[in-house]
Short mmCIF file of C-alpha atoms in Angstrom, two decimals:
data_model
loop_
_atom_site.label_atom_id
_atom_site.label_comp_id
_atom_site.label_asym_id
_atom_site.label_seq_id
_atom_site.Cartn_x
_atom_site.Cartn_y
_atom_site.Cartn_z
CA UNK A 384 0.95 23.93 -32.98
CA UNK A 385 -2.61 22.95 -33.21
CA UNK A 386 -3.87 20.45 -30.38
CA UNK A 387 -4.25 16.69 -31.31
CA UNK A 388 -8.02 16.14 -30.80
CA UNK A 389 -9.22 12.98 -32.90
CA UNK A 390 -9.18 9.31 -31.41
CA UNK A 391 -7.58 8.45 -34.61
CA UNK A 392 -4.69 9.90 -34.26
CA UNK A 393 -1.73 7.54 -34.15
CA UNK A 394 -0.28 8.61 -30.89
CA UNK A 395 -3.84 8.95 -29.27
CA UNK A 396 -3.71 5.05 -30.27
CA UNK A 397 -0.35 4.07 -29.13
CA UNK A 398 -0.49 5.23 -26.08
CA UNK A 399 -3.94 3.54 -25.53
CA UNK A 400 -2.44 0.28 -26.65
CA UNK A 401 0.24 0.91 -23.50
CA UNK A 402 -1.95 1.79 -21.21
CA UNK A 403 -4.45 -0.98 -21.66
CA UNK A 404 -2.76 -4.02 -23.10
CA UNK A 405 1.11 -2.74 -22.33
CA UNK A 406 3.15 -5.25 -23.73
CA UNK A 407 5.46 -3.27 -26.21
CA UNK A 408 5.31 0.43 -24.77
CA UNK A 409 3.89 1.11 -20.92
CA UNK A 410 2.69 4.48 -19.56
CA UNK A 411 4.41 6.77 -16.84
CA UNK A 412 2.16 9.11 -15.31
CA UNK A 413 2.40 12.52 -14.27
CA UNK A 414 5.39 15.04 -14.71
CA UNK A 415 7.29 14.45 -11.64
CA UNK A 416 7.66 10.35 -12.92
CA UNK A 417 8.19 11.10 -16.38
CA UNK A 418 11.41 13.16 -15.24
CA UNK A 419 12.80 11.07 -12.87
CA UNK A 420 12.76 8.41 -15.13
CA UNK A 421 14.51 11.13 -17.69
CA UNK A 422 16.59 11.81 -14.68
CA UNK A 423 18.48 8.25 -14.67
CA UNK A 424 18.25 8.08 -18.41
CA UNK A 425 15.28 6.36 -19.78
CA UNK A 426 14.54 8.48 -22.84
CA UNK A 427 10.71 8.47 -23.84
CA UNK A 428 9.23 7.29 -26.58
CA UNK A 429 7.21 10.59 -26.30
CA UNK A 430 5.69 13.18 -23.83
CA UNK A 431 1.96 13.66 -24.48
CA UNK A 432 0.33 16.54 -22.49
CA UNK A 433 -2.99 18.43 -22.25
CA UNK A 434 -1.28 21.43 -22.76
CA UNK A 435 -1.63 22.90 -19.46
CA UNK A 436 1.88 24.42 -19.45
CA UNK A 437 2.92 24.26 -15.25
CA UNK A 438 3.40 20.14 -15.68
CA UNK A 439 5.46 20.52 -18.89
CA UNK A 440 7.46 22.99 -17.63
CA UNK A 441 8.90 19.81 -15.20
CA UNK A 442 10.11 17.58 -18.60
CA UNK A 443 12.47 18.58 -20.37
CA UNK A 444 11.42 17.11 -23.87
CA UNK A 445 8.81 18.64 -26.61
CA UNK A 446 5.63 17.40 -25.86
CA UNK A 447 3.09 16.36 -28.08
CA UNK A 448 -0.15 18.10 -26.82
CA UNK A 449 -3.33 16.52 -26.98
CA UNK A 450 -6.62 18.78 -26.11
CA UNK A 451 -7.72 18.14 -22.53
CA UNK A 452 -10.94 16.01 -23.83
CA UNK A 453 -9.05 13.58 -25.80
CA UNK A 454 -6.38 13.44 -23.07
CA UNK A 455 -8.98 12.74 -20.18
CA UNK A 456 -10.12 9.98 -22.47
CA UNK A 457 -7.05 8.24 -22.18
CA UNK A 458 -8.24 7.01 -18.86
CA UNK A 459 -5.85 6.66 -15.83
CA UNK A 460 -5.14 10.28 -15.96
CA UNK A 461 -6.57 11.56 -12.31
CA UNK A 462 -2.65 10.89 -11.16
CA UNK A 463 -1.18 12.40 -14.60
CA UNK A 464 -1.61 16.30 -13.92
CA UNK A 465 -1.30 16.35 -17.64
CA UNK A 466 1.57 14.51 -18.50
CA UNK A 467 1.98 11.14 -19.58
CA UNK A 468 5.44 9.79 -20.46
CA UNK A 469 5.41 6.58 -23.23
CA UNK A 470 8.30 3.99 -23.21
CA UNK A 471 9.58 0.91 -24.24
CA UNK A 472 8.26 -1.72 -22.20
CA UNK A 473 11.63 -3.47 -20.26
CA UNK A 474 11.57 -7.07 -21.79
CA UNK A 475 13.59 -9.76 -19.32
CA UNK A 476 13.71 -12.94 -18.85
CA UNK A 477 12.88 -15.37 -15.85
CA UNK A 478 16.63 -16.91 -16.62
CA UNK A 479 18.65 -14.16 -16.51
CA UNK A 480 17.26 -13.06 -13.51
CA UNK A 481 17.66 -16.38 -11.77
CA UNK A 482 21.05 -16.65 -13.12
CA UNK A 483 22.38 -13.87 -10.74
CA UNK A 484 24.32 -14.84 -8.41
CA UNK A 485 24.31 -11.20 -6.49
CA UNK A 486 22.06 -9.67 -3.79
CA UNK A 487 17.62 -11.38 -3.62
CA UNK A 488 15.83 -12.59 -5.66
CA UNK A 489 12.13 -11.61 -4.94
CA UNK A 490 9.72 -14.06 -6.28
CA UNK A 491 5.36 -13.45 -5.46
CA UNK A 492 3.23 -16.00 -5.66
CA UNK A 493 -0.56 -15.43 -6.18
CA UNK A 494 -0.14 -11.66 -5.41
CA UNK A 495 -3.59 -10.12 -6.87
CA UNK A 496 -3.36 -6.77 -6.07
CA UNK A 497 -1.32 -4.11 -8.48
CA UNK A 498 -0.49 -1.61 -5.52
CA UNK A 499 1.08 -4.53 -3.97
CA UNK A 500 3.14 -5.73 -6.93
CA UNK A 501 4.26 -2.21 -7.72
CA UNK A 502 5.04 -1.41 -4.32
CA UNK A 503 7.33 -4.81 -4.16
CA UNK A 504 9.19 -3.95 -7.38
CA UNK A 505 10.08 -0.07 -5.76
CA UNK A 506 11.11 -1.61 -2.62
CA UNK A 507 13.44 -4.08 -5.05
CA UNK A 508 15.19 -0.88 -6.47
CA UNK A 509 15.26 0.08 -2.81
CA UNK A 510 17.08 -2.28 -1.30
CA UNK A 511 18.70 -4.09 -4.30
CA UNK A 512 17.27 -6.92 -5.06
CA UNK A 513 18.09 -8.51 -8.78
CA UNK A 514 14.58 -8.85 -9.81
CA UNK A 515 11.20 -9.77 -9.46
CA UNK A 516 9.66 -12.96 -10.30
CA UNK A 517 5.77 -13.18 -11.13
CA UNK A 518 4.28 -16.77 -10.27
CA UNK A 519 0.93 -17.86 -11.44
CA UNK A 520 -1.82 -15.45 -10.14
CA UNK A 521 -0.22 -11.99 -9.49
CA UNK A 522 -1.10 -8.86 -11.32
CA UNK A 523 0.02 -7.24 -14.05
CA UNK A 524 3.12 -5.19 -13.15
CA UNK A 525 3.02 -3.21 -16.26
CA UNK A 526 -0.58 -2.40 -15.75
CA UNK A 527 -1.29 1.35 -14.66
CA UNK A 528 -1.88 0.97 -10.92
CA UNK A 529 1.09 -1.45 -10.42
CA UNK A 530 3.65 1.45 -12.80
CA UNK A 531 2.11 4.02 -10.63
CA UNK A 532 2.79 1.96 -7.09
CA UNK A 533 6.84 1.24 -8.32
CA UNK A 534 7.07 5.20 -8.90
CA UNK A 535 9.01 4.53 -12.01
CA UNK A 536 10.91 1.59 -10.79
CA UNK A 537 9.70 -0.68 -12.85
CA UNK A 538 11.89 0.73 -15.48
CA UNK A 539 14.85 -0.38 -13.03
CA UNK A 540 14.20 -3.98 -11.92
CA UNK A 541 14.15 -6.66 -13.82
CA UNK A 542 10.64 -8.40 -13.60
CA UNK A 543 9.66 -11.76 -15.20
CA UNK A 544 7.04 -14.63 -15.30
CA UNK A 545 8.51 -17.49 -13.88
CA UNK A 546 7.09 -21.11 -13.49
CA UNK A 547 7.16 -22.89 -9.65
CA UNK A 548 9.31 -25.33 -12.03
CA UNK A 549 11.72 -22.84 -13.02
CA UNK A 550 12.43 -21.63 -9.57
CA UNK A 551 12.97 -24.80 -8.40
CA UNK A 552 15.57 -25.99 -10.34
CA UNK A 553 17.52 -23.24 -10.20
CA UNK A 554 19.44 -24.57 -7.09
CA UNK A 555 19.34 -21.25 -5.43
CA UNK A 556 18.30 -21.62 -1.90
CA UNK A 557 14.82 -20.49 -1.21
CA UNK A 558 13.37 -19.26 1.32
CA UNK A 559 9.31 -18.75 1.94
CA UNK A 560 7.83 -16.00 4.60
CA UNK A 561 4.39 -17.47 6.21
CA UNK A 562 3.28 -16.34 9.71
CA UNK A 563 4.25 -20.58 10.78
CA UNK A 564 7.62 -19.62 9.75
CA UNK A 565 10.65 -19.46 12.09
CA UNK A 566 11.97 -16.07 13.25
CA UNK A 567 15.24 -15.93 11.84
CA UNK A 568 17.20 -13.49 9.98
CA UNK A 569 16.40 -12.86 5.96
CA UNK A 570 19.05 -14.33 3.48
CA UNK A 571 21.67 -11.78 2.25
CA UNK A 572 22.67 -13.53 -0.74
CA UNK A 573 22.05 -16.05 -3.67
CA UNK A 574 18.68 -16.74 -2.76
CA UNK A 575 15.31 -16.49 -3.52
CA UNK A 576 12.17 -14.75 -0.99
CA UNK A 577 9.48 -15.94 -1.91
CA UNK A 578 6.19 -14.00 -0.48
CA UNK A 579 2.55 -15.50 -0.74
CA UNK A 580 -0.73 -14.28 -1.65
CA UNK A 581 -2.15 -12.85 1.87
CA UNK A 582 -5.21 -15.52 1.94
CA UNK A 583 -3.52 -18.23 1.63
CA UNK A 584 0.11 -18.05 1.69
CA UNK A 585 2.96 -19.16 -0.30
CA UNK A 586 1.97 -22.53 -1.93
CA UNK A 587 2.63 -25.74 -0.49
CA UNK A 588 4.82 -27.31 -3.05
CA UNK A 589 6.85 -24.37 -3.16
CA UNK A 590 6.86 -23.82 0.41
CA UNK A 591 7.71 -27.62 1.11
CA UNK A 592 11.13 -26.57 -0.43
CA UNK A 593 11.79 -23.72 1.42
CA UNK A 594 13.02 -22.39 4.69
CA UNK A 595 9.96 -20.93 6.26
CA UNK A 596 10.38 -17.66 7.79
CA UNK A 597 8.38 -15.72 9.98
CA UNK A 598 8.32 -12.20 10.59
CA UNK A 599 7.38 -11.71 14.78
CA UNK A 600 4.32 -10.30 15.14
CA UNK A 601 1.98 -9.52 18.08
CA UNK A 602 -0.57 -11.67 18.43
CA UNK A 603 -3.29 -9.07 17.97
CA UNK A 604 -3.35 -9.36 13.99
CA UNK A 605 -3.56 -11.98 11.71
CA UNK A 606 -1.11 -10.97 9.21
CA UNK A 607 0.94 -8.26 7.92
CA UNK A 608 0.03 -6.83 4.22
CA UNK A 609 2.41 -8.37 1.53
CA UNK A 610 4.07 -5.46 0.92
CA UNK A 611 4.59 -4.44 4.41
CA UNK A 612 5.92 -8.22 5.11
CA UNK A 613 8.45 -7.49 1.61
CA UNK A 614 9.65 -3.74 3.21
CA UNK A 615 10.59 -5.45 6.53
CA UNK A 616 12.19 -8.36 4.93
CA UNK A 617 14.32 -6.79 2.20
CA UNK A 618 15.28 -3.70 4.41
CA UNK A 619 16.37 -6.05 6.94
CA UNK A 620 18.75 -8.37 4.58
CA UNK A 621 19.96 -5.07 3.11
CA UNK A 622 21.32 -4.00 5.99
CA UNK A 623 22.53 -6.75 6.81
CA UNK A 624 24.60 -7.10 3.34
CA UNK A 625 25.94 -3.81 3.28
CA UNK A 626 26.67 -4.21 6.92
CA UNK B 1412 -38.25 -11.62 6.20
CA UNK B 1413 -39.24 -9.21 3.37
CA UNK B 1414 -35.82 -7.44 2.48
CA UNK B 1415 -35.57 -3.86 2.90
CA UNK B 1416 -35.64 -2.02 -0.40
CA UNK B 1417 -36.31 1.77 0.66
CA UNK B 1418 -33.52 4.72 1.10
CA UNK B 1419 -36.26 5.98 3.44
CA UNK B 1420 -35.25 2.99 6.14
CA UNK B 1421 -33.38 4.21 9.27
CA UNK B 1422 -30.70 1.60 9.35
CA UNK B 1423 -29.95 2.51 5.14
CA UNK B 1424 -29.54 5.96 6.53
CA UNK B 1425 -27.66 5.28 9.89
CA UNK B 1426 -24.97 2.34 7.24
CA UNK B 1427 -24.99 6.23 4.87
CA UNK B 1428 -23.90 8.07 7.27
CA UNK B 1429 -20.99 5.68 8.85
CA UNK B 1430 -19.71 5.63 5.42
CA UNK B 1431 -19.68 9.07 4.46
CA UNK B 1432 -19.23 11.02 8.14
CA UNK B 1433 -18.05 8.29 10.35
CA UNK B 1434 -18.43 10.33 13.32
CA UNK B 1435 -20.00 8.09 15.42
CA UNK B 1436 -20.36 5.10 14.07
CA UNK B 1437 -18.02 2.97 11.25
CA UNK B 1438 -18.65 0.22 8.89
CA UNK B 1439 -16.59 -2.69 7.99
CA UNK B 1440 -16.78 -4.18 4.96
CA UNK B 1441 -16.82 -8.05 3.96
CA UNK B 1442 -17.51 -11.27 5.65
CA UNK B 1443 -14.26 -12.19 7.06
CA UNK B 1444 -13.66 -8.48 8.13
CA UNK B 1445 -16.96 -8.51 10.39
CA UNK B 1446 -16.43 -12.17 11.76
CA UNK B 1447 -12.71 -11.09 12.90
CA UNK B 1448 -13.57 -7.96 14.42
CA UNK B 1449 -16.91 -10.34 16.10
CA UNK B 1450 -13.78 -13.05 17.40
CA UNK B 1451 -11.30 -10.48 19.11
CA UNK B 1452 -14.44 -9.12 21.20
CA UNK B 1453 -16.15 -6.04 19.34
CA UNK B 1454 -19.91 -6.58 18.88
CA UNK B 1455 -21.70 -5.05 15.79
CA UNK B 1456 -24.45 -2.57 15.79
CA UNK B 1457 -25.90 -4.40 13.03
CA UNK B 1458 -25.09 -6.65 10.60
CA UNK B 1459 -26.58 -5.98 6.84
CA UNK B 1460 -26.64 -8.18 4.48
CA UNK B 1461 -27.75 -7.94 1.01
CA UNK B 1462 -29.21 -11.71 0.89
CA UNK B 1463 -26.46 -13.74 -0.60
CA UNK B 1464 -26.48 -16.72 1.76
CA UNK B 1465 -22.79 -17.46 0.71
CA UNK B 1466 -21.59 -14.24 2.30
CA UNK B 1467 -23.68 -14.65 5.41
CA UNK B 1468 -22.61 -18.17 7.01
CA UNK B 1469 -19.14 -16.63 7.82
CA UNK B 1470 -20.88 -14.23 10.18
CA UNK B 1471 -22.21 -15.36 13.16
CA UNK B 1472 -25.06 -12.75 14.06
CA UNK B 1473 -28.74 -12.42 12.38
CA UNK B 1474 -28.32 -9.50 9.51
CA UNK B 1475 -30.71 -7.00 8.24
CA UNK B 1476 -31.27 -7.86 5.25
CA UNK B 1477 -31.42 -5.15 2.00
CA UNK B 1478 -32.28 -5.87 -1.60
CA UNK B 1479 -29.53 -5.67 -3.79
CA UNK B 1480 -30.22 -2.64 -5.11
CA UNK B 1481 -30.32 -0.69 -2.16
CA UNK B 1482 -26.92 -2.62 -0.74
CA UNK B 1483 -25.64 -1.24 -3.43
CA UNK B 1484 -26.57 1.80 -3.17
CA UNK B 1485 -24.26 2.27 -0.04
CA UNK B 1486 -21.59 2.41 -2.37
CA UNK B 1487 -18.06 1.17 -1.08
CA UNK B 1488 -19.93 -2.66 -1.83
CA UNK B 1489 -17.28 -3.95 -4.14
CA UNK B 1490 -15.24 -4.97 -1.63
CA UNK B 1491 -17.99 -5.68 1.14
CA UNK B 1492 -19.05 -9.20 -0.77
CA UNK B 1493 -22.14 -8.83 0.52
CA UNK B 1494 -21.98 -8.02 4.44
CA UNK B 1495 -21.33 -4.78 5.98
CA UNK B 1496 -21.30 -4.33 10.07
CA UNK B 1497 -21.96 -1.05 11.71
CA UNK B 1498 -20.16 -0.36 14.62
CA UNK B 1499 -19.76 2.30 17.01
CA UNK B 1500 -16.82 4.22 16.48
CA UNK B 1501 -13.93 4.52 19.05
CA UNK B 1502 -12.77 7.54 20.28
CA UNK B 1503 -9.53 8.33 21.78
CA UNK B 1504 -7.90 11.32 23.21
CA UNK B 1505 -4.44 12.26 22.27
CA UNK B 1506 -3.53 13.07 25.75
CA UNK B 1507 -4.23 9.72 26.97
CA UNK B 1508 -1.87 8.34 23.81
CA UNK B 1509 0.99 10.80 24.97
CA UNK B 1510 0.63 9.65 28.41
CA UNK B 1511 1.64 6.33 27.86
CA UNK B 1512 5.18 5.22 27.97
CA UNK B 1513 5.01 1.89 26.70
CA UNK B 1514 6.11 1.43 23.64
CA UNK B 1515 6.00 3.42 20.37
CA UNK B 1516 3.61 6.18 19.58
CA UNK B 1517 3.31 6.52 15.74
CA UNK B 1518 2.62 10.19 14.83
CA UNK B 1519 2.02 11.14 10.90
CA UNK B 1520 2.32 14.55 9.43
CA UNK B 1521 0.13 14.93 6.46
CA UNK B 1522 0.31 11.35 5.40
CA UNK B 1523 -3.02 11.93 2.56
CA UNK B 1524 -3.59 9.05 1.29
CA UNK B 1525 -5.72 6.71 3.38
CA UNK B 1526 -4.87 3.18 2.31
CA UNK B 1527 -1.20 4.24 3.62
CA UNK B 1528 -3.02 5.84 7.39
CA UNK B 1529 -4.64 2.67 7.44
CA UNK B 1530 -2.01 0.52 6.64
CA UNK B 1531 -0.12 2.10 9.18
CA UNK B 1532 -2.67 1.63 11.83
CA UNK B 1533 -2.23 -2.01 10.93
CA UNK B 1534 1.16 -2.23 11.41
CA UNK B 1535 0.77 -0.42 14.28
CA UNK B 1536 -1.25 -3.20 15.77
CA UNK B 1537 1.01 -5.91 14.08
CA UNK B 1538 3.81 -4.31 16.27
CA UNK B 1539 2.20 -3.36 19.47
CA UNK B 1540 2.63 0.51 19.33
CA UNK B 1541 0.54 2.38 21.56
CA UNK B 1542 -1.56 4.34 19.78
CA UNK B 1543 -1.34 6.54 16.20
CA UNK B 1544 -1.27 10.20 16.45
CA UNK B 1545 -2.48 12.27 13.31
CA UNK B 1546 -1.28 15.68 12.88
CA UNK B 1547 -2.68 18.27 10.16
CA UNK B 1548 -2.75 17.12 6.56
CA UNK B 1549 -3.73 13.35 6.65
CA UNK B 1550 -6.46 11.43 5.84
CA UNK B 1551 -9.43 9.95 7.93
CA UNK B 1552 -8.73 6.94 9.38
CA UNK B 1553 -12.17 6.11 9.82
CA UNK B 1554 -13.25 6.66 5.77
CA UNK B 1555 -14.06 3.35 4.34
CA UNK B 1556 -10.99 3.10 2.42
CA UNK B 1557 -8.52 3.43 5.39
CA UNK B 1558 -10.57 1.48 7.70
CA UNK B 1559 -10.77 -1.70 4.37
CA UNK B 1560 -7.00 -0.95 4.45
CA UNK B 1561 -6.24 -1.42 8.58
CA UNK B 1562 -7.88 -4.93 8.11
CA UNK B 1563 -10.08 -4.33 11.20
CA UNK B 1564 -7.08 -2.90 13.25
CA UNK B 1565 -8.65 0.77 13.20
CA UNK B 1566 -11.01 -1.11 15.93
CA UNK B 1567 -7.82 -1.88 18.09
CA UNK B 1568 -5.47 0.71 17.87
CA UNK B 1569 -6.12 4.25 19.98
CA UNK B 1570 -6.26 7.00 16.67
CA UNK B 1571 -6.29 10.22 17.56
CA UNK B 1572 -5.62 13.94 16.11
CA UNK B 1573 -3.14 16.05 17.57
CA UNK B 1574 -1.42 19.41 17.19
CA UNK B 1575 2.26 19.93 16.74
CA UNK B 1576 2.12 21.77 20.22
CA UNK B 1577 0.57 18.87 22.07
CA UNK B 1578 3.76 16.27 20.94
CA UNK B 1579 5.70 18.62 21.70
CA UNK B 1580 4.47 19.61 24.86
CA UNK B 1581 4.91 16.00 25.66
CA UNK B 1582 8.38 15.80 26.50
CA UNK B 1583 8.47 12.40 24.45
CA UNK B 1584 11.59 11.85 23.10
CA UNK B 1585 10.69 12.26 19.20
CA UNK B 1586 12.58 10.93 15.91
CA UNK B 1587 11.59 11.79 12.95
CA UNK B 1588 11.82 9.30 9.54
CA UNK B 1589 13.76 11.57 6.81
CA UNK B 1590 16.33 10.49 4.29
CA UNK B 1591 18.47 12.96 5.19
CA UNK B 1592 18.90 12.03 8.71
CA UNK B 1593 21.40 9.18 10.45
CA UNK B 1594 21.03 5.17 9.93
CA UNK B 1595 20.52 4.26 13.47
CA UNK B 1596 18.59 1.73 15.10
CA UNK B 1597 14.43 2.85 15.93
CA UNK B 1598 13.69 3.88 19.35
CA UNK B 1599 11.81 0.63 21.51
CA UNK B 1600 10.03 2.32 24.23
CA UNK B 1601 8.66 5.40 25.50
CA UNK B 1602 9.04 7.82 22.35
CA UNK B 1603 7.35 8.79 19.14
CA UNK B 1604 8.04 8.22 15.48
CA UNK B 1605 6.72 10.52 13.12
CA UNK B 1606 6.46 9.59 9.52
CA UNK B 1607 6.24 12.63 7.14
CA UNK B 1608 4.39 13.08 4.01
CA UNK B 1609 6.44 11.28 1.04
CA UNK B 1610 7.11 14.27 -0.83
CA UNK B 1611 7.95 16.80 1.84
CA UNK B 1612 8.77 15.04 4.52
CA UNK B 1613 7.95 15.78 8.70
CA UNK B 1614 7.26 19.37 8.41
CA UNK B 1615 10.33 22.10 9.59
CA UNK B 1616 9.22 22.63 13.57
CA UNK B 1617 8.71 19.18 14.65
CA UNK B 1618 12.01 17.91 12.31
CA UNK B 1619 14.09 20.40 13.93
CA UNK B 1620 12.78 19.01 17.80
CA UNK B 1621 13.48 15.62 16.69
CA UNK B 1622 16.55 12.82 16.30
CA UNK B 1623 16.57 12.53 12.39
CA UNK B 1624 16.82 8.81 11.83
CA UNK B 1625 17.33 7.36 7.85
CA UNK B 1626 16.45 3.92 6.55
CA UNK B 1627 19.35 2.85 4.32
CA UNK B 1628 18.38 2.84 1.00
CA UNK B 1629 19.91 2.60 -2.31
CA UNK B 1630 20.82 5.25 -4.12
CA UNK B 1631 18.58 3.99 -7.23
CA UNK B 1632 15.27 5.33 -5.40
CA UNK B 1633 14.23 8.41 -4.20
CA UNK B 1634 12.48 7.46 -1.32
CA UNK B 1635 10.36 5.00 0.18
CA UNK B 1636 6.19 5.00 0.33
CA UNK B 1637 5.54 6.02 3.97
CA UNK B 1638 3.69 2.96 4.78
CA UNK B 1639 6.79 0.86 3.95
CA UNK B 1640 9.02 3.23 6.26
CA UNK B 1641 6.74 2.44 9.13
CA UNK B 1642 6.80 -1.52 8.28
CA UNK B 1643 10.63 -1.12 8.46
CA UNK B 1644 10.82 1.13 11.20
CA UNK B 1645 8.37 -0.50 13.76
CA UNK B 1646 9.13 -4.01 13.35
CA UNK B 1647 12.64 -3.40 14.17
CA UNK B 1648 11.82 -1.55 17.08
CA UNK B 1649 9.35 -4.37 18.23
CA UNK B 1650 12.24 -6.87 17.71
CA UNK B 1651 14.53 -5.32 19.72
CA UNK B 1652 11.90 -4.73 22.18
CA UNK B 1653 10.63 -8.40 22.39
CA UNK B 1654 14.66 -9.12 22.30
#
C-alpha cells in the first residue's frame, strides 16, 4: 500500500484536529502506549505510523502509514517512535464524578503545568481515586504533554471541569493540602483533595471550607512539587483504605 | 551602564558555558530562583540581567546587564524571566555520601530524564536525605533543566556519581524500589534507596544485593513515574523518622 503523503488527506487532518484542539478524538503516542491502552481494551480509532516496521510490530492493529515527512509534521512526534494511536476522547461529567460515593476525589486548582496534570491523573489510576476535577486555571489534560505524563491513564479516570460552586455543594467533605496545613492523615473516603497551584496555593474561598492539611516537610525547602505533594497524599490514603 | 550586547564578552561566555558544561560553575534561572538560593546563604558569581526592571527588584545584588538579544541568546531564557545567577558549582564525593549514616541516601540507576533527577534531588531536600547518589545511565543533575526542576535544591543536596561497586562496597543496608518486591514500610536511617529506571527497573546486580520493597498500587497501572516513587517512598521514611 502506497504511503499517505498529502496534508489533505482526511486522516492526516483528523488526527491534527486531536492533537491540537482534542476535544472529540485525543492522540496516544508511541507504540508501547498505544498497546497498553489496546491491552485493557480501548480500541483505536486508528493506528497511523511512519512505516518504520520495529514500532508496528508492538500493535496489534493495521496501521495506516503515513510517509515519515508528513508524519514528522504532525508535531509532538519526538516521543511517538512512529506510532500514534487516535481515540475517542473520554467525555464525563463534573456530576457523576462528584456523585461517587467510593474511594478520592482529586480536585486541582490553578494547576498550569501539563506534566503535572497528567502525572496527577496516572497517580489517580494508581491509587484509585474516582476522578479528577479541573478548577479554573489548570491545563489541558487532553493536550499532548498532559496524555503523555498520565501514560495512557487518561483513558481510565474520569476527568472533568468543575466550578469552586459545584464542589462546594456537593456536601462531600473536603479537604485542602497547603504547607500551613495540619499534619494529619489523608481522608480514605467520600471526600474531596483538593491540591493548589504551587505559587499560591489552593484558593482562599475554597480553602476556607476545607480541612487544611500539611504534608511534614524539612524546613530546608519551600514546597514540594504538586505532583510530588498528590503521590504522597494519595499513596498514603490508599494504603490506608485497603489496609 | 551601557548593556552588554557582544558574544565576545567574558561573562556571555563564562553564563555559555555553565549552561551547556556545568562543570564548574551552574546557572539558575528566574528571579525568585536566584533570591531563594541568595536567602538560604549561597552567594552568586554574578547576577545577569537582561534589563527588565520588573525582574530585577526581586534580586537583591547589582546585575550585569545584557541586551535582550544576547540574553537570549543563552538559550534556556524562557523560564529565566529575565535574571540568571551564575554560581559555582558544588562538588561532592560519593565516599563522603556513603559515609554518612544519618538518614537516607537516595541512589538512582539510569533515571534519564532530568526533570525526574531533579525532582528527586528536591524531594530529597524536602525530606532530609543525605545526599543523592547517581549510578550509570542518568541524567546531569547540573543541566539547566534538572537544576529549573530541583527548585534551587541541587545547591543543597550532596549529588554525586557512583559505581555499583562503591554502594556496594559500602556495607549500607540497600532496598531497592521494584513492583515486584514486598509492601513494607521504607527504611528511616542509615541505608540507601535506589530507584530504578521506569521501564527496567534497578538493574540485576544491585536488585539481587538488595531488600525488594513495592509501593502498593492498583492493578489498573503499570507502574509509577520514578519521581513519584521517591515522593512516596521518602516522605514516609521521614515521617517515621521525625515520629
Amino acid at each position: 500500500m502506497k504511503s499517505i503523503s498529502s496534508k489533505q488527506n482526511a486522516w492526516y487532518r483528523r488526527a491534527r484536529a486531536a492533537i491540537h484542539q482534542h476535544d472529540r478524538e485525543i492522540v496516544i503516542e508511541g507504540p508501547k502506549a498505544v498497546a497498553d491502552a489496546v491491552r485493557v481494551g480501548w480500541r483505536p480509532i486508528a493506528v497511523i505510523s511512519d512505516g518504520s516496521s520495529a514500532a508496528e510490530g508492538e500493535v496489534p492493529l493495521d496501521a495506516i502509514v503515513f510517509t515519515r515527512e508528513l508524519f514528522e509534521m504532525l508535531a509532538q512526534t519526538r516521543n511517538a517512535q512512529g506510532i500514534i494511536g487516535l481515540f475517542e476522547r473520554p467525555i464525563h461529567q463534573a456530576a457523576a464524578i462528584l456523585a461517587s460515593r467510593g474511594s478520592l476525589i482529586v480536585a486541582l486548582d490553578g494547576v498550569q503545568d501539563p506534566g503535572n496534570v497528567g502525572t496527577i491523573v496516572r497517580l489517580a489510576a494508581a491509587f484509585e481515586a474516582e476522578g479528577v476535577l479541573l478548577l479554573p486555571g489548570c491545563a489541558d489534560p487532553f493536550a499532548p504533554k498532559a496524555v503523555r505524563a498520565s501514560a495512557g491513564a487518561i483513558l481510565n479516570v474520569p476527568v472533568a471541569e468543575v466550578t469552586p460552586e459545584e464542589i462546594m455543594a456537593s456536601q462531600l467533605p473536603m479537604f485542602a493540602a497547603d504547607r500551613a496545613g495540619i499534619p494529619i492523615e489523608p481522608p480514605q473516603r467520600a471526600a474531596i483533595l483538593i491540591l493548589g497551584n504551587e505559587g499560591v496555593g489552593v484558593s482562599p474561598p475554597l480553602r476556607e471550607a476545607s480541612t487544611v492539611l500539611a504534608i511534614p516537610i524539612s524546613s530546608r525547602v519551600e514546597s514540594l512539587n504538586v505532583a510530588a505533594a498528590a503521590a504522597i497524599l494519595l499513596a498514603r490514603s490508599y494504603v490506608l483504605r485497603i489496609g
